[in-house]
Amino acid sequence: MITKVDNNGPIKKLEPRHEISGPKFSLKMLLCNVEADEKQYILSRNLQLIPKLFRLQLDMDGEELTEQETALYDRQIRVWGADAQRRLSKSHILVSGLKGTMIEFCKNIVLAGVGSVTLNDDRMVTADLLSANFLIPPDESVYGGKSFAELCCDSLKDFNPMVRVSVEKGELSSFNVDFFDKFDAVVISSCSLSTKQSVNEKCRKLLKRVAFYTVDCRDSCGEIFVDLQNYIYSKKKDDEAVECLLEYPSFEEAVSVPWKSLPRRVSKLYLTMRVIEKFEELESRSPGDTSASDLQNVQKLKKQLCDENSLDESQIPDSLLERLLEGRSEFPPVCAVIGGILGQEVIKAISGKGDPLKNFFFFDAMDGKGIIEDISKQKPGA
């Protein structure tokens, strides 16, 4: 059974003539075991869905786990199964922008046993970057003109010698579409609004599905965005394996949803992040390059955006704005929480096991709450 899921939960069940069960999902099984009208429904939803699913299966299927991998990941295999671990061990992850949260994330996926991790961050080491980064050695004599990514790479390899860790130099926004084709997931941080949109769009142009994530931590708050495009995953329902389909908007589509169309109790963090993100873009600031001295100008932009979107300004508290503007240092406990959630979501997307996050996650250490928001455009007739 394949269940299509949207903002309001399952809305359409595709009942095959023969139940597809077990951990492996076959595109051929899907198309051969549904009625004609249901097959037409799948094909008509998105013409790119079929080739992307097919390419994904070709990329992930193949070699079995080696004896060494089976022994090393024995406990994980007991939790999520050999098939999920095999997919992880053949996956390739790009990580760009190595702030504290991303370091926690890298540690988690390397220990989980992904195939390879490629690091991208040409910055040199500064005091600010060391505040929540445990991969940089304290001995400055080893820096030797190495970039942030190169230093993190040397340390990260020690966590799991079976995972290939490498460095890709260059500006993230300058990489072309073909560059991203070699990865199964792209995870970026510390980049501008336009770079997030550009990289996400490049991932969407590929024949295969490349999972896309952005993460942003400011002061004691954090945000994760997820785009899995058209994603099929398995979940247990009444002791049976059920295949579900989720359709994700791109980052640009999600942040362009009019505020008046958002749920009435949407997270204040979502709105506050969008205001600061817009301010940095208009002022040509680097992400996080703000301070309390910018508060007055940011408040003016907040008023403008609230007026344009018919939103009460109280939905974006000045106290929260000020906290995020002046909080340039990362809090290691917040990095650990966000990095842990991010690692969990990437593992879900690669393995195809478990309900994935759709499509924003917010965390504020001040109240200790984690909130999931589905920010998507309303479909006609929904």
CSV table of C-alpha atoms in Angstrom, one decimal:
chain,number,residue,atom,x,y,z
A,1,MET,CA,0.0,0.0,0.0
A,2,ILE,CA,1.3,3.5,-0.9
A,3,THR,CA,-0.2,6.3,1.1
A,4,LYS,CA,0.1,9.9,-0.2
A,5,VAL,CA,0.6,12.3,2.7
A,6,ASP,CA,0.2,16.1,2.8
A,7,ASN,CA,-0.4,18.8,5.4
A,8,ASN,CA,-3.6,17.2,6.5
A,9,GLY,CA,-2.3,13.6,6.8
A,10,PRO,CA,-3.0,10.7,4.4
A,11,ILE,CA,-5.3,11.8,1.6
A,12,LYS,CA,-5.1,9.1,-0.9
A,13,LYS,CA,-4.3,5.4,-0.6
A,14,LEU,CA,-3.1,3.5,-3.6
A,15,GLU,CA,-4.1,-0.1,-3.1
A,16,PRO,CA,-2.0,-2.6,-5.2
A,17,ARG,CA,-3.4,-5.9,-6.3
A,18,HIS,CA,-0.6,-7.6,-4.4
A,19,GLU,CA,0.6,-6.0,-1.2
A,20,ILE,CA,4.2,-4.8,-1.4
A,21,SER,CA,5.9,-5.8,1.8
A,22,GLY,CA,9.3,-6.2,3.3
A,23,PRO,CA,12.2,-3.6,3.6
A,24,LYS,CA,13.0,-3.4,-0.1
A,25,PHE,CA,10.9,-1.2,-2.4
A,26,SER,CA,10.9,-1.8,-6.1
A,27,LEU,CA,9.8,0.7,-8.7
A,28,LYS,CA,8.9,-2.1,-11.0
A,29,MET,CA,6.7,-3.7,-8.3
A,30,LEU,CA,5.0,-0.3,-7.7
A,31,LEU,CA,4.0,0.2,-11.4
A,32,CYS,CA,3.2,-3.4,-12.1
A,33,ASN,CA,0.9,-3.9,-9.2
A,34,VAL,CA,-1.4,-0.9,-9.3
A,35,GLU,CA,-4.5,-0.4,-11.2
A,36,ALA,CA,-4.4,1.7,-14.4
A,37,ASP,CA,-6.0,4.8,-12.9
A,38,GLU,CA,-3.7,4.6,-9.9
A,39,LYS,CA,-0.6,4.2,-12.2
A,40,GLN,CA,-1.8,7.3,-14.1
A,41,TYR,CA,-2.1,9.2,-10.8
A,42,ILE,CA,1.5,8.4,-9.8
A,43,LEU,CA,2.9,9.4,-13.2
A,44,SER,CA,0.8,12.6,-13.5
A,45,ARG,CA,1.8,13.9,-10.1
A,46,ASN,CA,5.3,14.7,-11.2
A,47,LEU,CA,6.9,13.5,-14.4
A,48,GLN,CA,10.3,13.7,-12.7
A,49,LEU,CA,9.3,11.4,-9.9
A,50,ILE,CA,9.8,8.1,-11.8
A,51,PRO,CA,13.3,8.6,-13.1
A,52,LYS,CA,14.4,10.0,-9.8
A,53,LEU,CA,13.1,7.0,-7.9
A,54,PHE,CA,14.7,4.7,-10.5
A,55,ARG,CA,18.1,6.4,-10.3
A,56,LEU,CA,17.9,6.4,-6.5
A,57,GLN,CA,17.3,2.6,-6.4
A,58,LEU,CA,20.2,2.0,-8.9
A,59,ASP,CA,22.5,4.1,-6.8
A,60,MET,CA,21.6,2.5,-3.5
A,61,ASP,CA,21.3,-1.1,-4.5
A,62,GLY,CA,24.4,-3.0,-5.2
A,63,GLU,CA,27.2,-4.3,-3.0
A,64,GLU,CA,26.3,-6.0,0.3
A,65,LEU,CA,27.9,-5.1,3.6
A,66,THR,CA,31.4,-6.5,4.2
A,67,GLU,CA,32.1,-8.8,7.1
A,68,GLN,CA,34.1,-5.9,8.7
A,69,GLU,CA,31.1,-3.5,8.3
A,70,THR,CA,28.7,-6.1,9.7
A,71,ALA,CA,30.9,-6.6,12.8
A,72,LEU,CA,31.4,-2.8,13.3
A,73,TYR,CA,27.8,-1.8,12.9
A,74,ASP,CA,26.3,-4.8,14.6
A,75,ARG,CA,24.3,-2.8,17.1
A,76,GLN,CA,22.9,-0.4,14.5
A,77,ILE,CA,21.9,-3.2,12.3
A,78,ARG,CA,19.8,-4.7,15.1
A,79,VAL,CA,18.0,-1.3,15.3
A,80,TRP,CA,17.3,-0.4,11.7
A,81,GLY,CA,18.3,-3.6,9.8
A,82,ALA,CA,21.0,-4.6,7.4
A,83,ASP,CA,19.3,-3.1,4.3
A,84,ALA,CA,19.3,0.4,6.0
A,85,GLN,CA,22.9,0.1,7.0
A,86,ARG,CA,23.9,-1.0,3.5
A,87,ARG,CA,22.3,2.1,2.1
A,88,LEU,CA,24.1,4.3,4.6
A,89,SER,CA,27.4,2.7,3.9
A,90,LYS,CA,27.0,3.5,0.1
A,91,SER,CA,25.8,7.1,0.6
A,92,HIS,CA,27.8,10.2,0.0
A,93,ILE,CA,27.2,13.4,1.9
A,94,LEU,CA,28.3,17.0,1.2
A,95,VAL,CA,28.6,19.3,4.3
A,96,SER,CA,29.3,23.0,3.8
A,97,GLY,CA,29.7,25.6,6.5
A,98,LEU,CA,31.4,24.0,9.5
A,99,LYS,CA,29.9,25.7,12.5
A,100,GLY,CA,29.3,23.9,15.8
A,101,THR,CA,26.0,22.3,14.8
A,102,MET,CA,27.5,20.9,11.6
A,103,ILE,CA,30.4,19.5,13.5
A,104,GLU,CA,28.0,17.6,15.8
A,105,PHE,CA,26.2,16.4,12.7
A,106,CYS,CA,29.4,15.2,11.0
A,107,LYS,CA,30.3,13.3,14.1
A,108,ASN,CA,26.9,11.6,14.2
A,109,ILE,CA,26.8,10.5,10.5
A,110,VAL,CA,30.5,9.3,10.5
A,111,LEU,CA,29.8,7.2,13.6
A,112,ALA,CA,26.6,5.9,11.9
A,113,GLY,CA,28.7,4.6,9.0
A,114,VAL,CA,27.9,6.6,5.9
A,115,GLY,CA,30.1,5.9,2.8
A,116,SER,CA,31.8,9.3,2.5
A,117,VAL,CA,31.6,12.8,3.8
A,118,THR,CA,32.9,15.8,1.8
A,119,LEU,CA,33.6,19.0,3.7
A,120,ASN,CA,33.5,22.5,2.2
A,121,ASP,CA,34.7,25.5,4.2
A,122,ASP,CA,37.6,27.6,3.1
A,123,ARG,CA,37.7,29.9,6.1
A,124,MET,CA,40.7,30.2,8.3
A,125,VAL,CA,40.4,29.4,12.0
A,126,THR,CA,39.2,32.3,14.2
A,127,ALA,CA,38.3,32.5,17.9
A,128,ASP,CA,34.6,32.7,17.0
A,129,LEU,CA,34.8,29.4,15.0
A,130,LEU,CA,36.4,27.6,18.0
A,131,SER,CA,33.6,28.3,20.4
A,132,ALA,CA,31.7,25.1,19.7
A,133,ASN,CA,34.1,23.1,17.6
A,134,PHE,CA,35.7,20.1,19.2
A,135,LEU,CA,37.4,18.9,16.0
A,136,ILE,CA,40.0,21.7,15.9
A,137,PRO,CA,43.1,20.7,17.9
A,138,PRO,CA,44.2,23.3,20.6
A,139,ASP,CA,47.8,23.3,19.3
A,140,GLU,CA,47.9,26.2,16.9
A,141,SER,CA,51.2,24.9,15.5
A,142,VAL,CA,49.3,22.3,13.5
A,143,TYR,CA,47.2,24.9,11.7
A,144,GLY,CA,49.9,25.6,9.1
A,145,GLY,CA,47.7,27.7,6.8
A,146,LYS,CA,45.1,24.9,6.6
A,147,SER,CA,41.5,25.8,6.0
A,148,PHE,CA,38.8,25.1,8.5
A,149,ALA,CA,37.6,22.1,6.5
A,150,GLU,CA,41.1,20.6,6.2
A,151,LEU,CA,41.6,20.8,10.0
A,152,CYS,CA,38.2,19.2,10.7
A,153,CYS,CA,38.8,16.5,8.1
A,154,ASP,CA,42.0,15.4,9.8
A,155,SER,CA,40.2,15.0,13.2
A,156,LEU,CA,37.0,13.5,11.8
A,157,LYS,CA,38.8,10.6,10.2
A,158,ASP,CA,39.7,9.3,13.6
A,159,PHE,CA,36.0,8.7,14.6
A,160,ASN,CA,35.5,6.0,12.0
A,161,PRO,CA,38.3,4.9,9.7
A,162,MET,CA,35.8,3.1,7.4
A,163,VAL,CA,34.2,6.4,6.4
A,164,ARG,CA,36.0,8.3,3.6
A,165,VAL,CA,36.4,12.0,4.7
A,166,SER,CA,37.6,14.5,2.1
A,167,VAL,CA,37.7,18.3,1.4
A,168,GLU,CA,36.3,20.2,-1.5
A,169,LYS,CA,37.7,23.7,-1.9
A,170,GLY,CA,35.8,26.5,-3.5
A,171,GLU,CA,32.8,28.8,-2.9
A,172,LEU,CA,29.6,26.7,-2.5
A,173,SER,CA,27.6,29.0,-4.8
A,174,SER,CA,30.1,28.6,-7.6
A,175,PHE,CA,29.6,24.8,-8.0
A,176,ASN,CA,27.5,23.8,-11.0
A,177,VAL,CA,24.6,21.4,-11.1
A,178,ASP,CA,26.8,18.3,-12.1
A,179,PHE,CA,28.9,18.8,-9.0
A,180,PHE,CA,26.0,17.8,-6.7
A,181,ASP,CA,25.2,14.7,-8.7
A,182,LYS,CA,27.7,12.6,-6.8
A,183,PHE,CA,26.0,13.2,-3.5
A,184,ASP,CA,22.9,11.6,-1.9
A,185,ALA,CA,22.5,14.4,0.6
A,186,VAL,CA,23.6,18.1,0.6
A,187,VAL,CA,23.7,19.8,4.0
A,188,ILE,CA,24.6,23.5,4.2
A,189,SER,CA,25.0,26.2,6.8
A,190,SER,CA,26.4,29.7,7.3
A,191,CYS,CA,25.3,30.8,3.8
A,192,SER,CA,23.0,33.6,2.4
A,193,LEU,CA,19.4,33.4,1.5
A,194,SER,CA,20.3,33.5,-2.2
A,195,THR,CA,22.9,30.6,-1.8
A,196,LYS,CA,20.3,28.4,0.0
A,197,GLN,CA,17.9,28.9,-2.9
A,198,SER,CA,20.5,28.4,-5.6
A,199,VAL,CA,22.0,25.2,-4.2
A,200,ASN,CA,18.5,23.8,-3.5
A,201,GLU,CA,17.5,24.5,-7.1
A,202,LYS,CA,20.6,22.8,-8.5
A,203,CYS,CA,19.9,19.7,-6.4
A,204,ARG,CA,16.3,19.6,-7.8
A,205,LYS,CA,17.5,19.8,-11.4
A,206,LEU,CA,19.3,16.4,-11.1
A,207,LEU,CA,17.7,13.2,-12.4
A,208,LYS,CA,18.3,11.5,-9.1
A,209,ARG,CA,16.8,12.7,-5.9
A,210,VAL,CA,19.3,14.6,-3.7
A,211,ALA,CA,18.1,15.3,-0.2
A,212,PHE,CA,18.7,18.9,0.7
A,213,TYR,CA,19.1,20.5,4.2
A,214,THR,CA,19.9,23.9,5.6
A,215,VAL,CA,20.7,24.5,9.3
A,216,ASP,CA,21.0,27.9,11.1
A,217,CYS,CA,21.9,28.4,14.8
A,218,ARG,CA,21.7,31.8,16.4
A,219,ASP,CA,22.3,32.3,20.1
A,220,SER,CA,20.3,29.6,21.9
A,221,CYS,CA,18.0,28.9,18.9
A,222,GLY,CA,18.2,26.7,15.9
A,223,GLU,CA,16.4,26.0,12.6
A,224,ILE,CA,16.5,23.1,10.2
A,225,PHE,CA,14.9,23.1,6.7
A,226,VAL,CA,14.4,19.8,4.8
A,227,ASP,CA,13.6,19.2,1.1
A,228,LEU,CA,13.3,15.6,0.0
A,229,GLN,CA,11.3,16.5,-3.1
A,230,ASN,CA,9.0,13.5,-3.8
A,231,TYR,CA,10.0,11.0,-1.1
A,232,ILE,CA,8.8,7.4,-0.6
A,233,TYR,CA,9.5,5.8,2.8
A,234,SER,CA,8.2,2.8,4.7
A,235,LYS,CA,6.5,2.8,8.1
A,236,LYS,CA,4.8,0.2,10.2
A,237,LYS,CA,1.1,0.2,10.5
A,238,ASP,CA,-0.8,-2.6,12.2
A,239,ASP,CA,2.3,-4.7,12.1
A,240,GLU,CA,2.5,-4.3,8.3
A,241,ALA,CA,5.0,-2.3,6.2
A,242,VAL,CA,3.3,0.6,4.5
A,243,GLU,CA,4.9,2.8,1.8
A,244,CYS,CA,4.1,6.5,2.1
A,245,LEU,CA,4.7,9.4,-0.3
A,246,LEU,CA,5.5,12.9,0.8
A,247,GLU,CA,5.8,15.9,-1.5
A,248,TYR,CA,8.2,18.7,-0.4
A,249,PRO,CA,8.4,22.3,-1.5
A,250,SER,CA,11.8,23.8,-2.3
A,251,PHE,CA,13.3,26.3,0.1
A,252,GLU,CA,12.3,29.2,-2.1
A,253,GLU,CA,8.7,28.0,-2.4
A,254,ALA,CA,8.5,27.5,1.4
A,255,VAL,CA,9.8,30.9,2.4
A,256,SER,CA,7.7,32.6,-0.2
A,257,VAL,CA,4.4,31.4,1.3
A,258,PRO,CA,2.5,34.6,2.3
A,259,TRP,CA,2.5,35.0,6.1
A,260,LYS,CA,-1.3,35.5,6.1
A,261,SER,CA,-1.6,31.9,4.8
A,262,LEU,CA,0.5,30.4,7.6
A,263,PRO,CA,-1.1,28.6,10.5
A,264,ARG,CA,-2.3,31.1,13.1
A,265,ARG,CA,0.1,29.7,15.8
A,266,VAL,CA,3.1,29.4,13.5
A,267,SER,CA,6.4,29.4,15.4
A,268,LYS,CA,7.7,32.9,16.2
A,269,LEU,CA,11.1,31.6,15.4
A,270,TYR,CA,10.1,31.0,11.8
A,271,LEU,CA,9.0,34.6,11.3
A,272,THR,CA,12.0,36.1,13.2
A,273,MET,CA,14.5,34.0,11.2
A,274,ARG,CA,12.9,35.2,7.9
A,275,VAL,CA,13.2,38.9,9.0
A,276,ILE,CA,16.9,38.6,10.0
A,277,GLU,CA,17.7,36.5,6.9
A,278,LYS,CA,16.1,39.2,4.7
A,279,PHE,CA,18.0,41.9,6.5
A,280,GLU,CA,21.3,40.2,5.9
A,281,GLU,CA,20.5,39.8,2.2
A,282,LEU,CA,19.5,43.4,1.7
A,283,GLU,CA,22.6,44.7,3.6
A,284,SER,CA,24.9,42.2,1.9
A,285,ARG,CA,25.9,40.9,5.3
A,286,SER,CA,27.5,37.5,6.0
A,287,PRO,CA,25.2,35.1,7.9
A,288,GLY,CA,25.4,35.9,11.6
A,289,ASP,CA,27.2,39.2,11.0
A,290,THR,CA,24.8,41.2,13.0
A,291,SER,CA,24.7,42.8,16.5
A,292,ALA,CA,22.3,44.7,18.8
A,293,SER,CA,23.2,47.9,17.0
A,294,ASP,CA,21.3,46.6,14.0
A,295,LEU,CA,18.1,46.3,16.0
A,296,GLN,CA,16.5,49.6,15.0
A,297,ASN,CA,17.0,48.9,11.3
A,298,VAL,CA,15.7,45.3,11.7
A,299,GLN,CA,12.7,46.6,13.5
A,300,LYS,CA,11.9,48.9,10.5
A,301,LEU,CA,12.2,45.9,8.2
A,302,LYS,CA,10.0,43.9,10.5
A,303,LYS,CA,7.3,46.5,10.4
A,304,GLN,CA,7.5,46.7,6.6
A,305,LEU,CA,7.2,43.0,6.2
A,306,CYS,CA,4.3,42.7,8.7
A,307,ASP,CA,2.4,45.5,6.9
A,308,GLU,CA,2.9,43.8,3.5
A,309,ASN,CA,1.7,40.5,4.9
A,310,SER,CA,-1.1,41.9,7.1
A,311,LEU,CA,0.5,40.3,10.2
A,312,ASP,CA,0.4,41.7,13.7
A,313,GLU,CA,3.9,42.8,14.7
A,314,SER,CA,3.6,41.1,18.1
A,315,GLN,CA,4.1,37.8,16.3
A,316,ILE,CA,7.8,38.8,16.0
A,317,PRO,CA,8.8,39.9,19.5
A,318,ASP,CA,11.6,42.5,19.8
A,319,SER,CA,13.1,40.6,22.6
A,320,LEU,CA,13.6,37.5,20.3
A,321,LEU,CA,14.9,39.7,17.5
A,322,GLU,CA,17.5,41.3,19.8
A,323,ARG,CA,18.6,37.9,21.2
A,324,LEU,CA,19.2,36.5,17.8
A,325,LEU,CA,20.9,39.6,16.5
A,326,GLU,CA,23.5,39.8,19.2
A,327,GLY,CA,24.0,36.1,19.9
A,328,ARG,CA,27.0,35.5,17.7
A,329,SER,CA,28.5,32.7,19.8
A,330,GLU,CA,27.1,29.2,19.5
A,331,PHE,CA,25.9,27.3,22.6
A,332,PRO,CA,27.4,23.7,22.5
A,333,PRO,CA,24.3,22.2,24.1
A,334,VAL,CA,22.1,23.7,21.4
A,335,CYS,CA,24.6,22.5,18.7
A,336,ALA,CA,24.3,19.0,20.1
A,337,VAL,CA,20.5,19.0,20.0
A,338,ILE,CA,20.2,20.4,16.5
A,339,GLY,CA,23.1,18.3,15.2
A,340,GLY,CA,21.5,15.2,16.6
A,341,ILE,CA,18.1,15.9,15.0
A,342,LEU,CA,19.8,16.7,11.7
A,343,GLY,CA,21.8,13.5,11.8
A,344,GLN,CA,18.7,11.5,12.6
A,345,GLU,CA,16.8,13.1,9.6
A,346,VAL,CA,19.6,12.4,7.1
A,347,ILE,CA,19.8,8.8,8.3
A,348,LYS,CA,16.0,8.4,7.8
A,349,ALA,CA,16.1,9.9,4.3
A,350,ILE,CA,19.0,7.6,3.2
A,351,SER,CA,17.7,4.5,4.8
A,352,GLY,CA,14.0,5.0,3.9
A,353,LYS,CA,13.0,4.0,7.4
A,354,GLY,CA,10.9,6.2,9.7
A,355,ASP,CA,8.7,9.3,9.3
A,356,PRO,CA,10.8,12.1,8.0
A,357,LEU,CA,10.6,15.7,9.2
A,358,LYS,CA,8.5,18.0,7.0
A,359,ASN,CA,9.8,20.6,6.5
A,360,PHE,CA,11.0,23.0,9.3
A,361,PHE,CA,12.3,22.2,12.7
A,362,PHE,CA,12.8,24.9,15.4
A,363,PHE,CA,14.5,24.7,18.8
A,364,ASP,CA,14.7,27.3,21.5
A,365,ALA,CA,16.8,26.4,24.6
A,366,MET,CA,15.0,29.1,26.6
A,367,ASP,CA,11.9,26.9,26.8
A,368,GLY,CA,13.5,23.6,25.7
A,369,LYS,CA,10.8,23.0,23.0
A,370,GLY,CA,11.3,21.5,19.6
A,371,ILE,CA,8.6,22.4,17.0
A,372,ILE,CA,7.9,21.0,13.6
A,373,GLU,CA,6.2,23.3,11.1
A,374,ASP,CA,5.0,22.2,7.6
A,375,ILE,CA,5.3,25.4,5.6
A,376,SER,CA,3.9,24.7,2.1
A,377,LYS,CA,1.7,26.4,-0.4
A,378,GLN,CA,-2.0,25.5,-0.2
A,379,LYS,CA,-3.0,23.3,-3.1
A,380,PRO,CA,-6.1,24.3,-5.1
A,381,GLY,CA,-9.2,22.8,-3.5
A,382,ALA,CA,-7.3,21.8,-0.4
